[in-house]
PDB file of C-alpha atoms in Angstrom:
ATOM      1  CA  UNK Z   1      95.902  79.043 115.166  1.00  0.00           C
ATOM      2  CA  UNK Z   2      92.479  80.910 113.570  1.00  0.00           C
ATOM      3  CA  UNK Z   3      89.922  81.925 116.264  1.00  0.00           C
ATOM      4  CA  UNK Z   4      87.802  80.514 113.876  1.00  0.00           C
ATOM      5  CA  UNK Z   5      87.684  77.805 110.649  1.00  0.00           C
ATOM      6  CA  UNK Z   6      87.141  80.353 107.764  1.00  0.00           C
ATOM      7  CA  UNK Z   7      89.573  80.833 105.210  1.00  0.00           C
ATOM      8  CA  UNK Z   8      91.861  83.856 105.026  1.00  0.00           C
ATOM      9  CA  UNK Z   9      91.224  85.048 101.781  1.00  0.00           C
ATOM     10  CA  UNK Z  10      93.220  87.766  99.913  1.00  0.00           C
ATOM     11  CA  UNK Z  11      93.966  90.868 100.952  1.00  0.00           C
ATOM     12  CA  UNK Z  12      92.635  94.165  98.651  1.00  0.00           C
ATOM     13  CA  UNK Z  13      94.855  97.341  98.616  1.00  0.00           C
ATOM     14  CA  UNK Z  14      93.030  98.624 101.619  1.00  0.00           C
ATOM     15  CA  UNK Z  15      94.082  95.742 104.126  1.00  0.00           C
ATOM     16  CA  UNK Z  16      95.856  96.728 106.833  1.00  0.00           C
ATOM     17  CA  UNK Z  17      97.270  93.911 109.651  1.00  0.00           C
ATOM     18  CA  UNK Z  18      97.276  94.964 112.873  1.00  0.00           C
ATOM     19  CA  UNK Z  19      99.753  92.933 115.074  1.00  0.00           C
ATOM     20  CA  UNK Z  20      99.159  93.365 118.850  1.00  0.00           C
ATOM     21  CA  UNK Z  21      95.928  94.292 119.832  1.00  0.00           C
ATOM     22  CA  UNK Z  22      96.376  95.928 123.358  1.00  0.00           C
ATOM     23  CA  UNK Z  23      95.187  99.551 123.721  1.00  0.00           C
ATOM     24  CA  UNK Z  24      97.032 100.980 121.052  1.00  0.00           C
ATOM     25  CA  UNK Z  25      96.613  98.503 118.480  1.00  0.00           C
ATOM     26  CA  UNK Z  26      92.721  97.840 119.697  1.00  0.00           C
ATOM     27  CA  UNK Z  27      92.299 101.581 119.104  1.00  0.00           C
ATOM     28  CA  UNK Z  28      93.838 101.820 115.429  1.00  0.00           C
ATOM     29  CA  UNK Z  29      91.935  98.321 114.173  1.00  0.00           C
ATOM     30  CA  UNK Z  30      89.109  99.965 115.204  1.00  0.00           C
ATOM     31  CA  UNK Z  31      89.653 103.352 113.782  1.00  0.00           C
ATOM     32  CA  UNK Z  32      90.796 101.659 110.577  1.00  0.00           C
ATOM     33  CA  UNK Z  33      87.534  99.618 110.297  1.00  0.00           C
ATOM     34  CA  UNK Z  34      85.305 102.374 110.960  1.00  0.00           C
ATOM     35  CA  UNK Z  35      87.198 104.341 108.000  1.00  0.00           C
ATOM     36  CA  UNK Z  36      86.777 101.405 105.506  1.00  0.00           C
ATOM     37  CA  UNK Z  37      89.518  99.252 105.387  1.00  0.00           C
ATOM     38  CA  UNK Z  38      90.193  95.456 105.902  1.00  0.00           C
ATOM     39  CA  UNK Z  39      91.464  95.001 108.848  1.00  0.00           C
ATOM     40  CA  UNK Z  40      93.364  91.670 110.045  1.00  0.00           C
ATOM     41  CA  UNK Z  41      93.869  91.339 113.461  1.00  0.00           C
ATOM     42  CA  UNK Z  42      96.867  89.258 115.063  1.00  0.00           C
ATOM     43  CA  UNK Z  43      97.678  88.521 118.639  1.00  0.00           C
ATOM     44  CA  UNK Z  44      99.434  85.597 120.742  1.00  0.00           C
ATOM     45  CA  UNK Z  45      97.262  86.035 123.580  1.00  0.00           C
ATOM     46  CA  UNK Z  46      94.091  83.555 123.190  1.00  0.00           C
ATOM     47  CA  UNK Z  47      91.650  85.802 125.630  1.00  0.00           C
ATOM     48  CA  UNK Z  48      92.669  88.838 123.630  1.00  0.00           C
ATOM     49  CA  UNK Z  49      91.365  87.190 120.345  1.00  0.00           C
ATOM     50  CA  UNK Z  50      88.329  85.542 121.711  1.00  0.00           C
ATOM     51  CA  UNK Z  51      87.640  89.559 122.809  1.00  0.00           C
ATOM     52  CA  UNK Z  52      88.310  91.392 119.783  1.00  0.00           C
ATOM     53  CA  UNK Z  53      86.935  88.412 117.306  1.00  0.00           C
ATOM     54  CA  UNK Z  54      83.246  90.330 118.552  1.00  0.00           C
ATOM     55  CA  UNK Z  55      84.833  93.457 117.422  1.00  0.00           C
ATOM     56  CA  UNK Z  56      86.954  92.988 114.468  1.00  0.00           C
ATOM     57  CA  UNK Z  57      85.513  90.896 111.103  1.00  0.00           C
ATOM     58  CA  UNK Z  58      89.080  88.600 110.971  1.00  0.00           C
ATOM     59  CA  UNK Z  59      91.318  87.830 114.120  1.00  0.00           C
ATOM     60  CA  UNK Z  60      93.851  85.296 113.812  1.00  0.00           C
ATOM     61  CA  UNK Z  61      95.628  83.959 117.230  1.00  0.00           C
ATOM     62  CA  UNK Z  62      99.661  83.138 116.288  1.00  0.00           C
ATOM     63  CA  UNK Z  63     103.099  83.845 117.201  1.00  0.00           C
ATOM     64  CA  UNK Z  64     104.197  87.100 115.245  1.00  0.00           C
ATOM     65  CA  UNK Z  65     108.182  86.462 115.262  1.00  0.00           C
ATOM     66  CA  UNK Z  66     107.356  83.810 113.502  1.00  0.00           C
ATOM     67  CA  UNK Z  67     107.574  84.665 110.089  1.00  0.00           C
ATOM     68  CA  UNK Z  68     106.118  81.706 108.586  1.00  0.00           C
ATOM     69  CA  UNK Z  69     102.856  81.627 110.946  1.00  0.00           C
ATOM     70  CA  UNK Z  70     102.553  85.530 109.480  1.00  0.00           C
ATOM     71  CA  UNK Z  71     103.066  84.092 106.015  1.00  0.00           C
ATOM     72  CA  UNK Z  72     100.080  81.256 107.106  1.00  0.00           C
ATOM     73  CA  UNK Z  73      98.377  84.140 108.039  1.00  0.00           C
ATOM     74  CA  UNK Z  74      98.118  85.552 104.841  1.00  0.00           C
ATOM     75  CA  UNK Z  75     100.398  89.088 105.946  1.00  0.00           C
ATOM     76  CA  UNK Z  76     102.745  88.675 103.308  1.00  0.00           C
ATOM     77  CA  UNK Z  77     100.319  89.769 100.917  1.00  0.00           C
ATOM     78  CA  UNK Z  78      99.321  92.603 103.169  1.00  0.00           C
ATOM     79  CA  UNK Z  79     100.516  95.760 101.766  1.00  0.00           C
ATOM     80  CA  UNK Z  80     100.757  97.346 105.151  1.00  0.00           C
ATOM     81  CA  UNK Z  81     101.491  96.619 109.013  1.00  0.00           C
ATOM     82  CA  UNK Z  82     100.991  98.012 112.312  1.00  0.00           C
ATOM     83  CA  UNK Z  83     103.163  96.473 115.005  1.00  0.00           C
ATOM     84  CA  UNK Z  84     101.319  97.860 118.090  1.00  0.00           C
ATOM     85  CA  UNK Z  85     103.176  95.691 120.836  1.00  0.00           C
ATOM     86  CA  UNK Z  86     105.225  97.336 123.686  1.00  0.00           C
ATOM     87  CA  UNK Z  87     105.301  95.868 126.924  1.00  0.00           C
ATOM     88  CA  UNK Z  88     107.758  93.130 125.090  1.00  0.00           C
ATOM     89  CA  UNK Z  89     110.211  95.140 123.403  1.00  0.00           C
ATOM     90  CA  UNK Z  90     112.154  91.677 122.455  1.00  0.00           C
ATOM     91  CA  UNK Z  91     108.773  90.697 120.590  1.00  0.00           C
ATOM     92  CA  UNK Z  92     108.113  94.100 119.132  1.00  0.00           C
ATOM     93  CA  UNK Z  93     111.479  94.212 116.993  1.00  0.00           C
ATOM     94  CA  UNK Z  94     111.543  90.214 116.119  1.00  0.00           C
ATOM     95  CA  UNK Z  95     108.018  90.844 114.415  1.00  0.00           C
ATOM     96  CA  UNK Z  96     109.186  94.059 112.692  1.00  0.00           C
ATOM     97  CA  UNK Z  97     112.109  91.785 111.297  1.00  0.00           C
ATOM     98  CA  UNK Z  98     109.658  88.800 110.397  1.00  0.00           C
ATOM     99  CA  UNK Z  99     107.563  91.239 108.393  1.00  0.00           C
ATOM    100  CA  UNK Z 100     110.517  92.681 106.543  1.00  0.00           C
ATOM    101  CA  UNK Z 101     111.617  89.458 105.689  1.00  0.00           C
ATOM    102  CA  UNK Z 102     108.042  88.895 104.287  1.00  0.00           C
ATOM    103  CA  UNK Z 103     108.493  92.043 102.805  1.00  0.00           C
ATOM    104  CA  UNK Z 104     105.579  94.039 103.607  1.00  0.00           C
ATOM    105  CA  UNK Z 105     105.651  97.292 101.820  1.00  0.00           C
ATOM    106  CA  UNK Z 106     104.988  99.307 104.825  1.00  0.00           C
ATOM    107  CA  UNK Z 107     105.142  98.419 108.508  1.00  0.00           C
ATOM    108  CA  UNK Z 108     104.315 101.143 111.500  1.00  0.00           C
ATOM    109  CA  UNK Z 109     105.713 100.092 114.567  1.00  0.00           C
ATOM    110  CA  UNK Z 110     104.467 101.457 118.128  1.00  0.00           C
ATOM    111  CA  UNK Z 111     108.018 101.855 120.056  1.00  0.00           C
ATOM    112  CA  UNK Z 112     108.023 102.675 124.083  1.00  0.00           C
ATOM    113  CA  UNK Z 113     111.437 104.613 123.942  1.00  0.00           C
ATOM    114  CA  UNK Z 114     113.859 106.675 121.811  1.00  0.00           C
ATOM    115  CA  UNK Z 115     116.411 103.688 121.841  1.00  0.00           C
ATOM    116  CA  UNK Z 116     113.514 101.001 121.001  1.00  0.00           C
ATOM    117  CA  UNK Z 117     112.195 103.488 118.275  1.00  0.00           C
ATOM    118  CA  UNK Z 118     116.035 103.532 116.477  1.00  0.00           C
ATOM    119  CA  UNK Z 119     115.815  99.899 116.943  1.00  0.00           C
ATOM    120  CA  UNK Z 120     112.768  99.665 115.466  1.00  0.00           C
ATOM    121  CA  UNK Z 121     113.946 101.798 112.704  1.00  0.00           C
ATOM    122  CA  UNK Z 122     117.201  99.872 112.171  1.00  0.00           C
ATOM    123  CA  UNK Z 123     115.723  96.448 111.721  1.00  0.00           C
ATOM    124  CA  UNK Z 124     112.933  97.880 109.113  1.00  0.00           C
ATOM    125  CA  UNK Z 125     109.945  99.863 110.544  1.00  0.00           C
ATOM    126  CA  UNK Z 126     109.600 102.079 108.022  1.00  0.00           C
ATOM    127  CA  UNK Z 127     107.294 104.553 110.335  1.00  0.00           C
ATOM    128  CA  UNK Z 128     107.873 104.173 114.122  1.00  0.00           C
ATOM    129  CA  UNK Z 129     105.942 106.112 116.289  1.00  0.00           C
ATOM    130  CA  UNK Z 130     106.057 107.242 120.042  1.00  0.00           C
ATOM    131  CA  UNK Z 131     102.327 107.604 121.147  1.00  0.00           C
ATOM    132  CA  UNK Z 132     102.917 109.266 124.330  1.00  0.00           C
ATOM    133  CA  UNK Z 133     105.901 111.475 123.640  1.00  0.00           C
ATOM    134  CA  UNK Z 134     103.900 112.705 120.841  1.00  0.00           C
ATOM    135  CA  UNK Z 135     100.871 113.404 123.031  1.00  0.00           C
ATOM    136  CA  UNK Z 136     102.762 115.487 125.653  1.00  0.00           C
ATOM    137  CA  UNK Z 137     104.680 117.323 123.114  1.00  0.00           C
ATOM    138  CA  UNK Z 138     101.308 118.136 121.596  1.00  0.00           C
ATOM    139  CA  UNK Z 139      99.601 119.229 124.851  1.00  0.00           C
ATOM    140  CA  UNK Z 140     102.474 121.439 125.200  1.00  0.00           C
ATOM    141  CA  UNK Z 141     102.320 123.185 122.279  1.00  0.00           C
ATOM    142  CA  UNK Z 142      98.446 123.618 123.157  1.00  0.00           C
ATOM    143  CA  UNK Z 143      98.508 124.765 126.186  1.00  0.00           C
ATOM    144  CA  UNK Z 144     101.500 127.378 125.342  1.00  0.00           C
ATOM    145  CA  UNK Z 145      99.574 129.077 123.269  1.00  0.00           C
ATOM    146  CA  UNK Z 146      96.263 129.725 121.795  1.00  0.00           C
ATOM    147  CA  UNK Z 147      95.842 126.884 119.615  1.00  0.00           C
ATOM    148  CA  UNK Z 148      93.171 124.716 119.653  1.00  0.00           C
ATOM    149  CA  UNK Z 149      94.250 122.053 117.686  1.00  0.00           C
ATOM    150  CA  UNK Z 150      98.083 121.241 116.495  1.00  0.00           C
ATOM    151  CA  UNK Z 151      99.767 119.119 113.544  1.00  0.00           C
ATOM    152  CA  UNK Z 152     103.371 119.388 112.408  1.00  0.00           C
ATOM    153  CA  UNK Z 153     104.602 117.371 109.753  1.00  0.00           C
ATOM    154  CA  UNK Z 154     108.180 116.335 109.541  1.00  0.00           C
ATOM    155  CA  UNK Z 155     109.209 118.436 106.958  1.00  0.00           C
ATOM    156  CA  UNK Z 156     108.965 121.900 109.161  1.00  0.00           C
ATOM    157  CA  UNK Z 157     105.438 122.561 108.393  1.00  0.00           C
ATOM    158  CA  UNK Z 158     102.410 122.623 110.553  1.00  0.00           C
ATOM    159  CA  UNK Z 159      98.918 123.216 111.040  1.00  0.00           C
ATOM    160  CA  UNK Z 160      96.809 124.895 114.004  1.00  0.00           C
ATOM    161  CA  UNK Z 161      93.713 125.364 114.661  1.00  0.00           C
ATOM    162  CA  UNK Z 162      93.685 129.241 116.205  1.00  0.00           C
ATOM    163  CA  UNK Z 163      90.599 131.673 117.883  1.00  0.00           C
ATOM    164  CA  UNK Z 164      90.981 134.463 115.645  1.00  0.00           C
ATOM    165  CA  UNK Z 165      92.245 137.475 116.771  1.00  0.00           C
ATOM    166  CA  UNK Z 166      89.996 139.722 118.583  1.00  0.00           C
ATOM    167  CA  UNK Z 167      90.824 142.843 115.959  1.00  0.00           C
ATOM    168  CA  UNK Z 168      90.316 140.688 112.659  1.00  0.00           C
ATOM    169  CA  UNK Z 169      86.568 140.130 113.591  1.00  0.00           C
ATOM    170  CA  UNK Z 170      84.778 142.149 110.785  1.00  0.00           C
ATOM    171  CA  UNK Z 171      87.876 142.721 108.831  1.00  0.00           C
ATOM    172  CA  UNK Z 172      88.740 140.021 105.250  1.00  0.00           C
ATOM    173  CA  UNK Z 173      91.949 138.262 105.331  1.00  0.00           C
ATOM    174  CA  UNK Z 174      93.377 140.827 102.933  1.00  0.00           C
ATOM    175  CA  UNK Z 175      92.902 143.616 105.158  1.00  0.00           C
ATOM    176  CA  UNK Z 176      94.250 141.772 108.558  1.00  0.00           C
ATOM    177  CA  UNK Z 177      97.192 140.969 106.342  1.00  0.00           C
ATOM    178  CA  UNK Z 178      98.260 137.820 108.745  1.00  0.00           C
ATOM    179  CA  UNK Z 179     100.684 136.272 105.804  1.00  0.00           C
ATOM    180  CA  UNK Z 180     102.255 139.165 106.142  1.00  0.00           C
ATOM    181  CA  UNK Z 181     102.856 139.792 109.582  1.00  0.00           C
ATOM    182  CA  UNK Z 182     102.838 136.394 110.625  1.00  0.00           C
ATOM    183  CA  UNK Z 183     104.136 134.253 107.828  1.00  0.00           C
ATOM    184  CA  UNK Z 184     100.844 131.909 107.804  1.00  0.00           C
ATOM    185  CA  UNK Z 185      98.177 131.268 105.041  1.00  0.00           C
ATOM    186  CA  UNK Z 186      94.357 131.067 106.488  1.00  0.00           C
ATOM    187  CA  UNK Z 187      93.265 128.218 104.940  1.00  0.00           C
ATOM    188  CA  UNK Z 188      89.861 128.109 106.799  1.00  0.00           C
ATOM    189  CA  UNK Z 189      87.622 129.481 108.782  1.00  0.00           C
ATOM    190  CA  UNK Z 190      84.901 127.767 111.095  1.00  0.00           C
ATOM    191  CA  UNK Z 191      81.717 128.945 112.839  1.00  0.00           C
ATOM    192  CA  UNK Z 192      79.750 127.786 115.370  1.00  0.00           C
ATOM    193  CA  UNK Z 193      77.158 125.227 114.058  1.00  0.00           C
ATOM    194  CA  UNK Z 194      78.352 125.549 110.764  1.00  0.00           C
ATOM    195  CA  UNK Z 195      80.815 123.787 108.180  1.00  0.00           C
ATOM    196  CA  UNK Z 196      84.098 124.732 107.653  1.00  0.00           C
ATOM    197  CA  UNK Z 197      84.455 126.892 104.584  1.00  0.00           C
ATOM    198  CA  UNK Z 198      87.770 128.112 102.622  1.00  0.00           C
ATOM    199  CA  UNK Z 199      89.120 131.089 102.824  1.00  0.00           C
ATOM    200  CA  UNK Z 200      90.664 133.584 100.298  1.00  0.00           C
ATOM    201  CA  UNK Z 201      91.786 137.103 100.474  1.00  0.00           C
ATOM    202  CA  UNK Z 202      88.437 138.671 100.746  1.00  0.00           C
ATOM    203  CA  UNK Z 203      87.143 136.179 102.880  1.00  0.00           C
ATOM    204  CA  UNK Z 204      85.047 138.412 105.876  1.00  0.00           C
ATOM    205  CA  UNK Z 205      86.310 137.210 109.443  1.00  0.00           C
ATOM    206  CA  UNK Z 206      83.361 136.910 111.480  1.00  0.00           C
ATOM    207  CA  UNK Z 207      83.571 137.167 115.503  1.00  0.00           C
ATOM    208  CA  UNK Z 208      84.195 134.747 117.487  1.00  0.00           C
ATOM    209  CA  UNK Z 209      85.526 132.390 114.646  1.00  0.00           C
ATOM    210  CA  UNK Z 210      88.345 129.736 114.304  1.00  0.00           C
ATOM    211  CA  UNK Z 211      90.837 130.088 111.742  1.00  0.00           C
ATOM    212  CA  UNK Z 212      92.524 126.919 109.999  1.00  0.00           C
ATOM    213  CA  UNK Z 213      96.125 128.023 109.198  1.00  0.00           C
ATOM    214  CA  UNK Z 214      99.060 127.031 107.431  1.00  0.00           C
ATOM    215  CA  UNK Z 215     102.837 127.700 106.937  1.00  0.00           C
ATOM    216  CA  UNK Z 216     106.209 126.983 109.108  1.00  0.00           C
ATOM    217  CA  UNK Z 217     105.926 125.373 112.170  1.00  0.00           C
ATOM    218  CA  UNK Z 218     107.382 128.347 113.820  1.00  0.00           C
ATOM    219  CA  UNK Z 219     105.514 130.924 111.994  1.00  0.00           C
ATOM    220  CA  UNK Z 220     102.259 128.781 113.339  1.00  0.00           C
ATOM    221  CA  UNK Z 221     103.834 128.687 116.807  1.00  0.00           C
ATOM    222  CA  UNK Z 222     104.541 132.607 116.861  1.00  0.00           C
ATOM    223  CA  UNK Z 223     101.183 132.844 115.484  1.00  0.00           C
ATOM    224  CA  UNK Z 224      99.133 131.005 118.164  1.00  0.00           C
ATOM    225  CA  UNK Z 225     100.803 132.725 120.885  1.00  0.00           C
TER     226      UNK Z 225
END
């Protein structure tokens, strides 16, 4: 059932269907909008729609493990999904199979556990993610070291964020020779009130700066310690 009478017209390659609009899904719609993309928004709950119809340009009230109200819907033309339910962990993995029987190219799906992530993952989510095991392993890392700001990717590699060093202050990247005591690549380097800038070999360190850098996850780790 539509929240309203218009006609769902065709998704462009920036749509993205958000199924599930609690606080994790609310929060990426949003985010997604405010970048630029189409954003459909899905959710069984009527009160829930009526809310986020002020917020979001198309929000669509239906029954997503139903695979043929998602195809009414328009989402099988959507070439990407974000399944952000997880208080019903039944619902979460019957709409991650409805939409890879529609065969969206690319579903996210929000899981609440390890085991309901592997589910997830079994039945078709081709990215699952674990919002709050992700945060606290990231506030870990943060507050274990000197790093401001953390990103690892899944291949080993990461990048920080980092106060540099109280000795490189005056001093290029050539000369503090971080790559090769520490294995990491400066990428950046950020001032107060001013933009970030790249940085190269004879790139001057002032004090007090931040240093964007690059390399192993590991190497970062050691790095921002």
């Amino acid at each position: 059932m539509r929240d309203d009478d218009s006609p769902v017209g065709p998704p462009d390659a920036d749509s993205v269907v958000v199924i599930g609009l609690g606080r994790f899904g609310g929060q990426v719609a949003q985010s997604l909008l405010r970048l630029g993309h189409d954003v459909l928004g899905i959710d069984e709950h009527p009160k829930r729609v009526h809310r986020w119809s002020e917020r979001l340009p198309r929000v669509i009230e239906a029954d997503s493990t139903d695979d043929q109200a998602l195809r009414q819907c328009g989402v099988a033309d959507c070439p990407r999904a974000v399944v952000g339910i997880g208080s019903d962990v039944e619902a979460s993995i019957l709409t991650v199979v409805a939409l890879t029987e529609l065969g969206v190219p690319e579903v996210w799906a929000k899981a609440v556990t390890a085991k309901h992530g592997r589910i997830l993952a079994s039945v078709g989510a081709h990215h699952v993610i674990l919002p709050e095991a992700a945060m606290g392993d990231r506030v870990a890392r943060l507050l274990a070291s000197r790093m401001l700001d953390f990103i690892e990717f899944d291949d080993g590699f990461a990048i920080a964020k980092v106060c540099a060093p109280p000795d490189a202050a005056g001093r290029t990247l050539a000369e503090c020779r971080l790559r090769q005591r520490y294995g990491i690549t400066v990428v950046g380097i950020k001032e107060r009130d001013r933009q970030l800038r790249y940085a190269g070999p004879e790139t001057l360190i002032p004090p007090d700066a931040l240093l964007i850098v690059a390399g192993a996850t590991t190497a970062v780790q050691q790095f921002g310690r």
